[in-house]
Coordinates of C-alpha atoms in Angstrom, one line a residue:
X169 CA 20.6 24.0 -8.3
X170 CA 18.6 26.1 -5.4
X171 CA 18.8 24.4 -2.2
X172 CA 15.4 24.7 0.0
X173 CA 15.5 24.3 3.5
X174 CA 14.9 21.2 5.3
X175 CA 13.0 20.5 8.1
X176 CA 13.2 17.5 10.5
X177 CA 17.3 16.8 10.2
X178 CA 17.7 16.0 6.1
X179 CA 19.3 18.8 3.4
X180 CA 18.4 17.7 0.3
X181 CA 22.0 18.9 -1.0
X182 CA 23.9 18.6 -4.4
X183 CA 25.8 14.7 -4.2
X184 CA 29.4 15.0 -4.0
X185 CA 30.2 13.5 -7.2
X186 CA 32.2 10.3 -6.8
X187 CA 34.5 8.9 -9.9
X188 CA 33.1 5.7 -10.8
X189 CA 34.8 2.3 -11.6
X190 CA 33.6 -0.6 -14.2
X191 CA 33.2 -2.7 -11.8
X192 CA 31.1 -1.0 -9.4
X193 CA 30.0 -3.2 -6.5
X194 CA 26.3 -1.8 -5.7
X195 CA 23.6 -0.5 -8.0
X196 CA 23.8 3.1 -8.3
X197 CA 19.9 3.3 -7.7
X198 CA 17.3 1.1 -6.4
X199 CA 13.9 1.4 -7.4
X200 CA 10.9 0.1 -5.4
X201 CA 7.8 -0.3 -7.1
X202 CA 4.8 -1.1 -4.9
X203 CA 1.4 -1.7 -6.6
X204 CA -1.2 -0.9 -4.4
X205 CA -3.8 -3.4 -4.1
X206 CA -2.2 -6.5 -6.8
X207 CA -2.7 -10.1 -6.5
X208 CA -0.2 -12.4 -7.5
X209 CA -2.2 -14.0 -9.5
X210 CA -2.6 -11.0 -12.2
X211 CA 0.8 -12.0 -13.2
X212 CA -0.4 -15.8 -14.6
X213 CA -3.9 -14.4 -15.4
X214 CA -2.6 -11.4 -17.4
X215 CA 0.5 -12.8 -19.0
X216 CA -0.8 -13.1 -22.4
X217 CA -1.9 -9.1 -21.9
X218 CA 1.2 -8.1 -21.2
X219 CA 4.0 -6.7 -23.8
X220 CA 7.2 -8.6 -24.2
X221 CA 8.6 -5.2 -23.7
X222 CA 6.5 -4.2 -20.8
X223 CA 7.3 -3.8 -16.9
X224 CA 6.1 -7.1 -15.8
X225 CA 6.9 -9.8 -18.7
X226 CA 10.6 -7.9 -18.6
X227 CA 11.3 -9.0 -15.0
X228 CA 9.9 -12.1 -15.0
X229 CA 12.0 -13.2 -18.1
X230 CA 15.1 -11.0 -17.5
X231 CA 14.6 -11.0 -13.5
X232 CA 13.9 -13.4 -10.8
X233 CA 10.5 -14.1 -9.7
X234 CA 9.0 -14.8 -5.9
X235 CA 6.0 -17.0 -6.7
X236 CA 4.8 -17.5 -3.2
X237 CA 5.1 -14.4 -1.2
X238 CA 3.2 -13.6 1.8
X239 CA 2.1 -10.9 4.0
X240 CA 3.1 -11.9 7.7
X241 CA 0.6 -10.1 9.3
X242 CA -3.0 -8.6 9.5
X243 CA -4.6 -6.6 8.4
X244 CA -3.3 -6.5 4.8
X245 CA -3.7 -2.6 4.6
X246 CA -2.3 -0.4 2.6
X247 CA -0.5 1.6 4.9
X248 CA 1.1 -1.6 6.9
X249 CA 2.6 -2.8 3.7
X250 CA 4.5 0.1 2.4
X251 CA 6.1 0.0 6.1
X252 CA 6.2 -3.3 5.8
X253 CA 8.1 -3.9 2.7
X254 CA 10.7 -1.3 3.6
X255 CA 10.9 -1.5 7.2
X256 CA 11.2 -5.6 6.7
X257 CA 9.3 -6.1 10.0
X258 CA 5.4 -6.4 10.6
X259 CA 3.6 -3.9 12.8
X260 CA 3.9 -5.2 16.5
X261 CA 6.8 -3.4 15.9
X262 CA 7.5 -0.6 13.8
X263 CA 3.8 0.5 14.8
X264 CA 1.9 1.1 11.9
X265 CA -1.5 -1.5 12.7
X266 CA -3.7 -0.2 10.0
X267 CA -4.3 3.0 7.9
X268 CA -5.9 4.3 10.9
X269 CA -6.3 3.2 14.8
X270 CA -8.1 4.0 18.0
X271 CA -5.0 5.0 20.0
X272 CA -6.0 4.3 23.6
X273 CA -2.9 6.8 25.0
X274 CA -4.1 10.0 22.9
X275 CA -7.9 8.9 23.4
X276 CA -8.8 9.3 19.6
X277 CA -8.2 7.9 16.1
X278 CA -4.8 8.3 14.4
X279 CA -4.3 8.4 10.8
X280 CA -1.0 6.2 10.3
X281 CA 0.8 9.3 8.5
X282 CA -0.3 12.5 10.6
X283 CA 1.3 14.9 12.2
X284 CA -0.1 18.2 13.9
X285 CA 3.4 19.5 14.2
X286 CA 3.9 20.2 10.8
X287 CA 2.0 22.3 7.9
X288 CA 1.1 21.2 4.5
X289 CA 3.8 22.7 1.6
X290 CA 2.1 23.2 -1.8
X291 CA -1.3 22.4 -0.1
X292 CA -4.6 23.7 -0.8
X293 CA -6.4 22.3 2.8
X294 CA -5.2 23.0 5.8
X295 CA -4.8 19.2 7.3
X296 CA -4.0 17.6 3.9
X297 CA 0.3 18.0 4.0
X298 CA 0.2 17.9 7.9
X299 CA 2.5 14.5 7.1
X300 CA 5.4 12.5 8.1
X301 CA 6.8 9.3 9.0
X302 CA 7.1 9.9 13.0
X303 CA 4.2 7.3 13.6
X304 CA 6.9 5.0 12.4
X305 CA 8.9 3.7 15.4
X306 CA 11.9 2.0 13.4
X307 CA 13.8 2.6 10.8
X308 CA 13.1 1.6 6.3
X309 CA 15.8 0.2 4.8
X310 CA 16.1 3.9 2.8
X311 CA 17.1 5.2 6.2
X312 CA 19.6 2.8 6.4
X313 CA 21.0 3.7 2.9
X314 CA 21.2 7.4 4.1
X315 CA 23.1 5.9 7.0
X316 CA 25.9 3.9 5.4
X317 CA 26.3 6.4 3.0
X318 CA 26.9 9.4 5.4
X319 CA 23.8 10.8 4.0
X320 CA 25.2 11.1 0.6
X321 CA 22.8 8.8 -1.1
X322 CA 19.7 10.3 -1.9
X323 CA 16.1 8.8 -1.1
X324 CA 12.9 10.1 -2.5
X325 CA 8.9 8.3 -2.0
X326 CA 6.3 9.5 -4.8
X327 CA 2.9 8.3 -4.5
X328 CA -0.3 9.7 -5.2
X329 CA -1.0 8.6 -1.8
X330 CA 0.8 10.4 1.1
X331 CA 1.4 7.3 3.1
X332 CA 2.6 5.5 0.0
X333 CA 5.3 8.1 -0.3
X334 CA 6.2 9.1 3.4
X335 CA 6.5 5.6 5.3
X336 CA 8.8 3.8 2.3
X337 CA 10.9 7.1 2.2
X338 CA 11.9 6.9 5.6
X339 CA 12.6 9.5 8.9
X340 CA 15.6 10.4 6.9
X341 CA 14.3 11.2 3.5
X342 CA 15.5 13.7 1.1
X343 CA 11.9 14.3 0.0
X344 CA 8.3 12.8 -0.3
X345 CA 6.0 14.0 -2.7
X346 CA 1.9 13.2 -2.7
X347 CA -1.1 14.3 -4.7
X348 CA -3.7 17.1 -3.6
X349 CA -6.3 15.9 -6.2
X350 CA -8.0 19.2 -5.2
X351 CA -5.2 21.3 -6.8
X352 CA -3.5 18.9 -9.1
X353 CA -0.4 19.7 -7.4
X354 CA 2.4 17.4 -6.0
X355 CA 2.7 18.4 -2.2
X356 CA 5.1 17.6 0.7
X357 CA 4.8 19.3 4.3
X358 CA 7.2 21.1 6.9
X359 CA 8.6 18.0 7.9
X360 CA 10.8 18.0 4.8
X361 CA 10.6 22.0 3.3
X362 CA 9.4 24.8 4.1
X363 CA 8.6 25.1 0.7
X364 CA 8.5 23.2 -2.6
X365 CA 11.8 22.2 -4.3
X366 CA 11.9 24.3 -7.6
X367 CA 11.9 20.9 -9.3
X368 CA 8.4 20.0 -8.2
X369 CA 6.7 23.5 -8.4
X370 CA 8.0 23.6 -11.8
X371 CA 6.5 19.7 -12.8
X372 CA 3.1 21.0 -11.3
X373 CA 2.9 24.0 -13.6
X374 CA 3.1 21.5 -16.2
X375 CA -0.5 20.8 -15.3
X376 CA -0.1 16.7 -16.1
X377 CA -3.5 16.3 -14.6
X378 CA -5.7 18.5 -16.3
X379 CA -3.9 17.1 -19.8
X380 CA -4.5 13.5 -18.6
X381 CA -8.3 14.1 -17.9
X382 CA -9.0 15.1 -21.4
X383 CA -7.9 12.1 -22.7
X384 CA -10.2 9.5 -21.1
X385 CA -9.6 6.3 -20.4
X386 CA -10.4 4.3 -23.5
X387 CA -10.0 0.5 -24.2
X388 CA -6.7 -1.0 -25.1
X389 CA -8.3 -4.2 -26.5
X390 CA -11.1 -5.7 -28.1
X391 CA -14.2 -6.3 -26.1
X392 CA -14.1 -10.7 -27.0
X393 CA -10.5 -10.5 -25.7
X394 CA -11.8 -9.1 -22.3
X395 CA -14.5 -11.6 -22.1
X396 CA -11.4 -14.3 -21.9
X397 CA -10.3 -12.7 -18.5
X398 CA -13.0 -10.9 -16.5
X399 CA -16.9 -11.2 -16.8
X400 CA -19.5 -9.2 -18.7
X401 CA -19.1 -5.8 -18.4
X402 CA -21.4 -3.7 -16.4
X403 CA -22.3 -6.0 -13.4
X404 CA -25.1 -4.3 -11.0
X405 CA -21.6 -5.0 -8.1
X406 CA -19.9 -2.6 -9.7
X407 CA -19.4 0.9 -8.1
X408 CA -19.5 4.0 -10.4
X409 CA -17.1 6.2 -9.7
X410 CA -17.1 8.4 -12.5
X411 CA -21.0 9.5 -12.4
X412 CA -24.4 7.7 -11.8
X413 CA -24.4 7.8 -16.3
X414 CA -20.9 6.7 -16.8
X415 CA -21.2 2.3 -16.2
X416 CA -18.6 1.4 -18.3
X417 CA -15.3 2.2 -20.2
X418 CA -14.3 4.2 -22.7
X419 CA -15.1 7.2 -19.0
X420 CA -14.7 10.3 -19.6
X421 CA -12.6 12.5 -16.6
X422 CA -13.5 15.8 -17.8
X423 CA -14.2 17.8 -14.9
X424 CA -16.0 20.4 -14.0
X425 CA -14.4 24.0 -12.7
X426 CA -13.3 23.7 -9.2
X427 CA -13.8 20.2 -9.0
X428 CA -10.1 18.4 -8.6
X429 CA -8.8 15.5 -10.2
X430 CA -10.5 12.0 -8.4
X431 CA -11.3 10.9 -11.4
X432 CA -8.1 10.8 -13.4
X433 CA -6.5 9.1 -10.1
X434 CA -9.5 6.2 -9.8
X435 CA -8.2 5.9 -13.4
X436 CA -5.1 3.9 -14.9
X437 CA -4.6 7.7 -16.0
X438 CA -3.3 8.1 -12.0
X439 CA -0.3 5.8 -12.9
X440 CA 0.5 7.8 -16.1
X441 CA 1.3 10.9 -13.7
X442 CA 2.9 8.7 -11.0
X443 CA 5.4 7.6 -13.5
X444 CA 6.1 11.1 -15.1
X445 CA 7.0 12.5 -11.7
X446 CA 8.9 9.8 -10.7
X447 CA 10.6 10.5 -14.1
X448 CA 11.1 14.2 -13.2
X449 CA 12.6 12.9 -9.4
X450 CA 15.4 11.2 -11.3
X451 CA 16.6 14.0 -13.7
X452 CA 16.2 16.8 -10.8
X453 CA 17.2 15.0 -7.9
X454 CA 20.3 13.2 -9.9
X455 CA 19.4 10.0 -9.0
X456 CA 21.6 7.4 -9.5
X457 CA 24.3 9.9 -11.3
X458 CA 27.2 8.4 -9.3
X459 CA 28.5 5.4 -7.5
X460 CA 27.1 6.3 -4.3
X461 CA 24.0 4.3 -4.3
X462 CA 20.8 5.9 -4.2
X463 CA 16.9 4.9 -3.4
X464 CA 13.5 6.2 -5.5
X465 CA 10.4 4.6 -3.6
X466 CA 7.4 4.6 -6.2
X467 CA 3.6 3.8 -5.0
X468 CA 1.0 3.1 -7.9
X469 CA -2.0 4.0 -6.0
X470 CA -4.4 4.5 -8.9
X471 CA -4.8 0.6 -8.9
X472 CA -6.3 0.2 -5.5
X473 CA -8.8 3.2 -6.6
X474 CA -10.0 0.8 -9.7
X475 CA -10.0 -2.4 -7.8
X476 CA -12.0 -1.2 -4.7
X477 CA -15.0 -0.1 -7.4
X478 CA -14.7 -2.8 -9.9
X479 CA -13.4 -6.1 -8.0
X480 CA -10.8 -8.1 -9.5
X481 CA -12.9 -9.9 -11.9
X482 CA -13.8 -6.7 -14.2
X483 CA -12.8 -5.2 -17.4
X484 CA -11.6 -2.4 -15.6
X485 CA -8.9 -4.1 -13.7
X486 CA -8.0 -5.6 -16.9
X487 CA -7.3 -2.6 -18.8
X488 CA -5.7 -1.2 -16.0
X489 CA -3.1 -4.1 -15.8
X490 CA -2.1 -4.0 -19.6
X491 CA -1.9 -0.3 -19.1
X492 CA 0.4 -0.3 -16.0
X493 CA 2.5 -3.2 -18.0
X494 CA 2.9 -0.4 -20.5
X495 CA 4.1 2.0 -18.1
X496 CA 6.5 0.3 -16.2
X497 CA 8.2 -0.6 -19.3
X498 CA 8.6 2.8 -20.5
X499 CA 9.9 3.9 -17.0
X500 CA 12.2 1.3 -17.4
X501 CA 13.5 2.5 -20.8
X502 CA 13.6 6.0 -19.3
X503 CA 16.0 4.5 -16.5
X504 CA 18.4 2.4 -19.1
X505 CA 18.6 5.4 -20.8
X506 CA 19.4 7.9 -18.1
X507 CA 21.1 5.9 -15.1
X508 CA 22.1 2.7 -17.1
X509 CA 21.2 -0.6 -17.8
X510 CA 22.3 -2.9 -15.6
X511 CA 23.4 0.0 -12.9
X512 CA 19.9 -0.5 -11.3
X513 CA 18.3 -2.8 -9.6
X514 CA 14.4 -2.5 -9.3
X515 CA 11.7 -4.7 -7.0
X516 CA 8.3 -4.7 -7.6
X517 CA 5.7 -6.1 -4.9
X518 CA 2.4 -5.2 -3.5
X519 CA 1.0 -3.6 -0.2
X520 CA -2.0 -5.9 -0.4
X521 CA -4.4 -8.1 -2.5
X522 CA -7.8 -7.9 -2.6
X523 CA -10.7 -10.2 -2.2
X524 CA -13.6 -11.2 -5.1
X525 CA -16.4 -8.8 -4.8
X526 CA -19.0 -10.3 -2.8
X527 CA -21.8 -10.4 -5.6
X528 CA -19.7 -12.0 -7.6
X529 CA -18.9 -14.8 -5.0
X530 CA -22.9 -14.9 -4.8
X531 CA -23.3 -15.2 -8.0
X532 CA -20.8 -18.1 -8.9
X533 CA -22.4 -20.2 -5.4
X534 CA -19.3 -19.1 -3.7
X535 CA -18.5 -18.5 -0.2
X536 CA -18.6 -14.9 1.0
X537 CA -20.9 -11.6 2.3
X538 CA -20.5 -8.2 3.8
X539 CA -20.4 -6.7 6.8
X540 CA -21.8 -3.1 7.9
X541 CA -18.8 -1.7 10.5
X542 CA -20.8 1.3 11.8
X543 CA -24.3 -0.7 12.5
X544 CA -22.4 -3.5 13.6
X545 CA -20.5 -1.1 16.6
X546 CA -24.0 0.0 17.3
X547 CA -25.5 -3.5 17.4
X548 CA -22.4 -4.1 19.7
X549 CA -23.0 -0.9 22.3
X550 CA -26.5 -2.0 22.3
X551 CA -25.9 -5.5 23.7
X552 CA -23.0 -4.3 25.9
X553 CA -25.6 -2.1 27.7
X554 CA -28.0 -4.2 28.5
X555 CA -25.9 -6.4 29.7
X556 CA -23.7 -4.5 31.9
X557 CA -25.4 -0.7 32.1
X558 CA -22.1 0.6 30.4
X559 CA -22.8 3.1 27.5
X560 CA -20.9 3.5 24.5
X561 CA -18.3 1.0 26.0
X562 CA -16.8 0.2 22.6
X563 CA -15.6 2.9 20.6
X564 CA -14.0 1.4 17.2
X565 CA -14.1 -1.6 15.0
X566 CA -10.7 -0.4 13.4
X567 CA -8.8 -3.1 11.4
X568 CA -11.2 -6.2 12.7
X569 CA -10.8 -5.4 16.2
X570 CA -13.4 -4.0 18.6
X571 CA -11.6 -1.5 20.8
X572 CA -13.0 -1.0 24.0
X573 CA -13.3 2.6 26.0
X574 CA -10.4 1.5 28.9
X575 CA -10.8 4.3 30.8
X576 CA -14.3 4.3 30.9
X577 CA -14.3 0.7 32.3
X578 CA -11.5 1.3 34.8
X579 CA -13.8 4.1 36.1
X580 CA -16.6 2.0 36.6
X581 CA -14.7 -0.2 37.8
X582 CA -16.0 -2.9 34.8
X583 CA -15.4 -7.0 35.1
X584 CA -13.0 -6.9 32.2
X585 CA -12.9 -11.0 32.2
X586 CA -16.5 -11.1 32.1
X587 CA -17.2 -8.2 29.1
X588 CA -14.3 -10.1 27.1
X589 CA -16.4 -13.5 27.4
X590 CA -19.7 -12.0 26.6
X591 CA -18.5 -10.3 23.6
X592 CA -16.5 -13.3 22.1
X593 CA -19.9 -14.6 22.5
X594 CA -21.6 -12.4 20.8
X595 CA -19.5 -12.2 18.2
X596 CA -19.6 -16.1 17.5
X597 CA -23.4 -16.4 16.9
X598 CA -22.9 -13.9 13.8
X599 CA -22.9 -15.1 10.7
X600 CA -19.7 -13.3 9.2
X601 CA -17.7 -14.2 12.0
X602 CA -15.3 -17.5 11.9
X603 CA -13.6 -17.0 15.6
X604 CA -13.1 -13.9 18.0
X605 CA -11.4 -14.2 20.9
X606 CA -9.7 -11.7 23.4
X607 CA -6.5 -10.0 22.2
X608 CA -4.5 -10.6 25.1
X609 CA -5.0 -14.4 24.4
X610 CA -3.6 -14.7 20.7
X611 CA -1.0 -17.0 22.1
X612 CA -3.1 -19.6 23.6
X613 CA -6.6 -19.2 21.5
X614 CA -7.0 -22.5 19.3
X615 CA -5.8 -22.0 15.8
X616 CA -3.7 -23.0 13.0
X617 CA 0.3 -21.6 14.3
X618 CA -0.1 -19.6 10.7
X619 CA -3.0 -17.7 11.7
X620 CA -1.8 -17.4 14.8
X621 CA 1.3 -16.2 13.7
X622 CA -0.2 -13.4 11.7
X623 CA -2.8 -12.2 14.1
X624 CA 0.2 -12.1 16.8
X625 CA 2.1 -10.0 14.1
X626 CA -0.4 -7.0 13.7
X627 CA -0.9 -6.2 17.2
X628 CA 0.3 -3.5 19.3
X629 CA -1.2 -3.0 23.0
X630 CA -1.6 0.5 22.6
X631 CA -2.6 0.9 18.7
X632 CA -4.9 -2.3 18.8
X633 CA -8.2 -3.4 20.1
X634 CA -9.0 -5.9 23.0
X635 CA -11.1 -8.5 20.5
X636 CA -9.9 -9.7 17.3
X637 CA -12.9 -10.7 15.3
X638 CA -11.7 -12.7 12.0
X639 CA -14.4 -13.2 9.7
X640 CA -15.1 -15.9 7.1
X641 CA -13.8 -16.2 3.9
X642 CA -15.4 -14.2 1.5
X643 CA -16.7 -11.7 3.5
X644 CA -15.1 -7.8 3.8
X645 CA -16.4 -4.9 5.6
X646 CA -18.0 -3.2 2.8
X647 CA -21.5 -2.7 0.8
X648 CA -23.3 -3.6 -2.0
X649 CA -20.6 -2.4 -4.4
X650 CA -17.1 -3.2 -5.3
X651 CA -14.6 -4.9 -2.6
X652 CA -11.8 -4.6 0.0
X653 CA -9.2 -6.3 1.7
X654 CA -7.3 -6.5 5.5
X655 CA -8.0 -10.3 5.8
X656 CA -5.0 -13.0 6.4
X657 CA -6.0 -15.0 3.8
X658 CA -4.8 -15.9 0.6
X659 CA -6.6 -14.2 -1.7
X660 CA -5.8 -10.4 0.8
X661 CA -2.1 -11.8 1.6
X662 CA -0.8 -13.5 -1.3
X663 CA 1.3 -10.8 -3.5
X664 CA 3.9 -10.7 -6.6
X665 CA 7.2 -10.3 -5.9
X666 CA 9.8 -9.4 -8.7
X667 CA 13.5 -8.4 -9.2
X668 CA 15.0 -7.5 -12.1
X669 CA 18.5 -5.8 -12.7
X670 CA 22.0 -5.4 -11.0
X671 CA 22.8 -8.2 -8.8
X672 CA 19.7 -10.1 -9.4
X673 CA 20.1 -14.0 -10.7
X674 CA 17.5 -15.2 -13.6
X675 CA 14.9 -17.2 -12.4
X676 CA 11.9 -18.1 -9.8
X677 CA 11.0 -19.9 -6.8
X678 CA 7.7 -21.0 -5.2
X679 CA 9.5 -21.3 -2.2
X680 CA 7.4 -19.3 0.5
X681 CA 8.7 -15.9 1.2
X682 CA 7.3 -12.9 3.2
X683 CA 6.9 -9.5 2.6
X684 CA 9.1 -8.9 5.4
X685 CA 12.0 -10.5 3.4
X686 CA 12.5 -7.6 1.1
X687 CA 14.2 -4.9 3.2
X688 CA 16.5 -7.4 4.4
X689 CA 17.2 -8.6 0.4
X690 CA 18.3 -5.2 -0.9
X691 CA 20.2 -4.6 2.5
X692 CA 22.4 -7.6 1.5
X693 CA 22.6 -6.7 -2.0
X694 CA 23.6 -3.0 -1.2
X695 CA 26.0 -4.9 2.3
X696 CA 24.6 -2.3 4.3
X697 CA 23.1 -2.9 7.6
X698 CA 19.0 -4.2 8.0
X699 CA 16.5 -1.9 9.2
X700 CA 16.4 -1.5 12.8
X701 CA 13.5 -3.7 13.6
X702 CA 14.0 -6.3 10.6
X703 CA 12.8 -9.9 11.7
X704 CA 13.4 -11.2 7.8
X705 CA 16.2 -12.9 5.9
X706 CA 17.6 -12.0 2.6
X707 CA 16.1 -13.9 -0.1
X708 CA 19.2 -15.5 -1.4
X709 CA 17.9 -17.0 -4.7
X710 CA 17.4 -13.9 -6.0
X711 CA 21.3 -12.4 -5.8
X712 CA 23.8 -13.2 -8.1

């Protein structure tokens, strides 16, 4: 097999094979499934959807479930929990705070997977592979693997998002793989290659996209049975992302010459090609071949796409469910088949939830509204001004925190103590807020230790804002249209948590766990050591 050269201190080299006993004492691959954007709930809701042979009814039976587990921090983004999940610690300290963040060293906005230092591989735009994980200040527990295994154990992140395969993946990675939607390609960056394993280029003249788009996506049940789960179809909340004409399923994702592949990847459609690369990651990359355990990181992305335009109450996200159920379990019969049952242990979990869209919650009298980010940092600058003569004194709302300019106010010299006040003000006579208060005062600002706890959690002085506004339930920075998350509560923080194969007991728990309990889980399954900032404990219902 060709060997391309790697960039940034990992060789993606052949494994030394290693003879294999019957009674092996690790996995010989772990599998990490995140969903992006998936309620626990879906799992209850769902169940009679789901195939007794699917992904998610085969490791709640044959698995162990975690009921009640929790994201530890906010903002439930999705970049936070992919670090989050494999780094088993929240952002104060491996330093991802959002998917993006006024950082008040470097004076501008950061995207959480960036890097200027390196070039896209396989890219079409010049800024789309500029990628890695160096935004990441600790190490995933896939670093760790490559650690205790003196680099001999392979890990690889696919995602159609680039931040859903780079920050699981690790500083050490073997490879991470993302889709250009413009090209149809699979792309990494110079961080990793300087050019495509032969393995990828040759799965992306396969042209998987282009095939998938002329399918559709078409209904996989009758239109009563959706009634039973989600509302009428075609609510005026609804976005249309597939074309002002197209306002309900079966959608056609034809496309037009030149014009990429969005639509197929705002489709279920998107997790059809996640799975198939994944699937050619294995064979290529050997993956669990030997004893020496190894680590795939798999990011669904295509269901945050649906749930952001069609809110969790919609036929869409319906269909989308049975269809990812139908996926999984295929992916898992590729794996029995090609690295063994039972030689593999897989976890499935969720970057975020996602609230009810807020016409919805109008419509059923419930609690909730929107907020407008840009007018509302206007609105903002405004009242700063005329208060205090500064201009343009605030200079991002990122992840429900208003980031002041700190140089600007040191130069004129600006009564810090007395801006704070008059902005926590402000804030508290709007009518999507619930509290604000300073960020430097998150120990000692009345709340509930929980919230506290959580708000404490996502902060970082130099990647986060000086206010924390927290708005009221219900509410999301958004439009007319489909939904969001980021919040702390329940409905944004509340996500499934399954196990299913070697090493992993029968059963379930509703006994509270955190998102940050994962890393720490497989490190004691695999008796290697926890990522370097862990703060969780291994789950230890869950191991045999």
């Amino acid at each position: 097999m060709s060997i391309a050269l790697m960039i940034g201190g990992s060789v993606s080299a052949q494994k030394t094979t290693k003879v294999t006993t019957p009674q092996e004492k690790a996995p010989r691959l772990v599998v990490g499934i995140v969903v992006d954007q998936m309620r626990w709930d879906y799992l209850e809701r769902f169940a009679p959807l789901f195939k007794s042979n699917g992904g998610f009814k085969r490791m709640m039976n044959q698995g162990f479930s975690n009921d009640n587990c929790q994201i530890g921090y906010t903002p439930s983004v999705t970049a936070c929990g992919h670090t989050g999940i494999y780094t088993g610690t929240v952002p104060a300290v491996h330093g991802i705070t959002g998917n993006a963040w006024y950082d008040a060293q470097l004076k501008r906005s950061v995207y959480c997977s960036e890097d200027r230092t390196v070039d896209g591989v396989g890219a079409k735009g010049a800024s789309d592979g500029k990628m890695s994980p160096r935004n990441m200040l600790t190490t995933s527990i896939a670093d760790e693997l490559r650690l205790a295994t003196n680099f001999k154990g392979k890990t690889i992140g696919i995602a159609i998002k680039d931040r859903g395969a780079i920050l699981p993946a690790g500083h050490s990675a073997n490879g991470a793989y993302w889709f250009d939607a413009k090209s149809g390609n699979f792309i990494t960056s110079t961080y990793y290659y300087k050019e495509l394993p032969e393995w990828v280029a040759k799965f992306n003249t396969r042209q998987v996209p282009d095939s998938l788009s002329k399918l559709g996506w078409n209904k996989s049940i009758a239109d009563q049975l959706y009634l039973e789960y989600a509302t009428a179809d075609e609510k005026v909340y609804e976005s249309k992302p597939f074309g002002a004409n197209q306002v309900k399923m079966p959608y056609a994702l034809s496309r037009k010459e030149n014009e990429g592949f969005s639509k197929v990847v705002g489709s279920p459609l998107g997790n059809t090609l996640t799975a198939e690369m994944a699937k050619a990651a294995v064979l290529a990359e050997e993956l669990g071949k030997d004893a020496i355990t190894d680590m795939l990181a798999v990011s669904f992305s295509s269901p945050d796409y649906v749930g952001h335009s069609f809110g969790p109450n919609s036929w869409e996200v319906v269909d989308n469910y049975i269809k990812l159920d139908e996926e999984l379990g295929k992916m898992f019969d590729f794996l029995d088949a090609t690295v063994g049952k039972g030689k593999y242990t897989a976890f499935l979990s969720a970057d975020h939830a996602v609230a009810h869209v807020p016409g919805f919650m109008k419509e059923n009298k419930l609690p909730g509204g929107t907020l407008d980010d840009k007018a509302a940092m206007d609105e903002m600058n405004k009242a700063i001004k005329n208060k205090f003569g500064i201009d343009k004194a605030v200079v991002s709302l990122y992840n429900y925190q208003v980031h002041f300019n700190r140089d600007l106010l040191d130069s004129v010299n600006a009564d810090k103590k007395a801006l704070n006040q008059f902005m926590v003000n402000y804030l508290m006579k709007k009518e999507y807020i619930l509290n604000a208060f300073p960020t430097s005062e998150i120990l000692t600002s009345p709340m509930p230790q929980y919230m506290r706890e959580k708000m404490a959690n996502g902060f970082l002085y130099n990647r986060s804002g000086d206010i924390q506004m927290v708005l009221k339930s219900g509410y999301i920075d958004g439009g007319a249209t489909g939904t969001t998350h980021g919040l702390w509560y329940s409905y944004d923080a509340h996500i499934p948590l399954l196990w299913y194969g070697f090493g992993i007991k029968q059963g379930r728990s509703s006994k509270r766990v955190y998102m940050h309990d994962i890393a720490s889980t497989v490190a004691s399954l695999l008796k290697i050591q926890e990522p370097s900032g862990n703060i969780g404990h291994p789950i230890e219902e869950v191991l045999k």
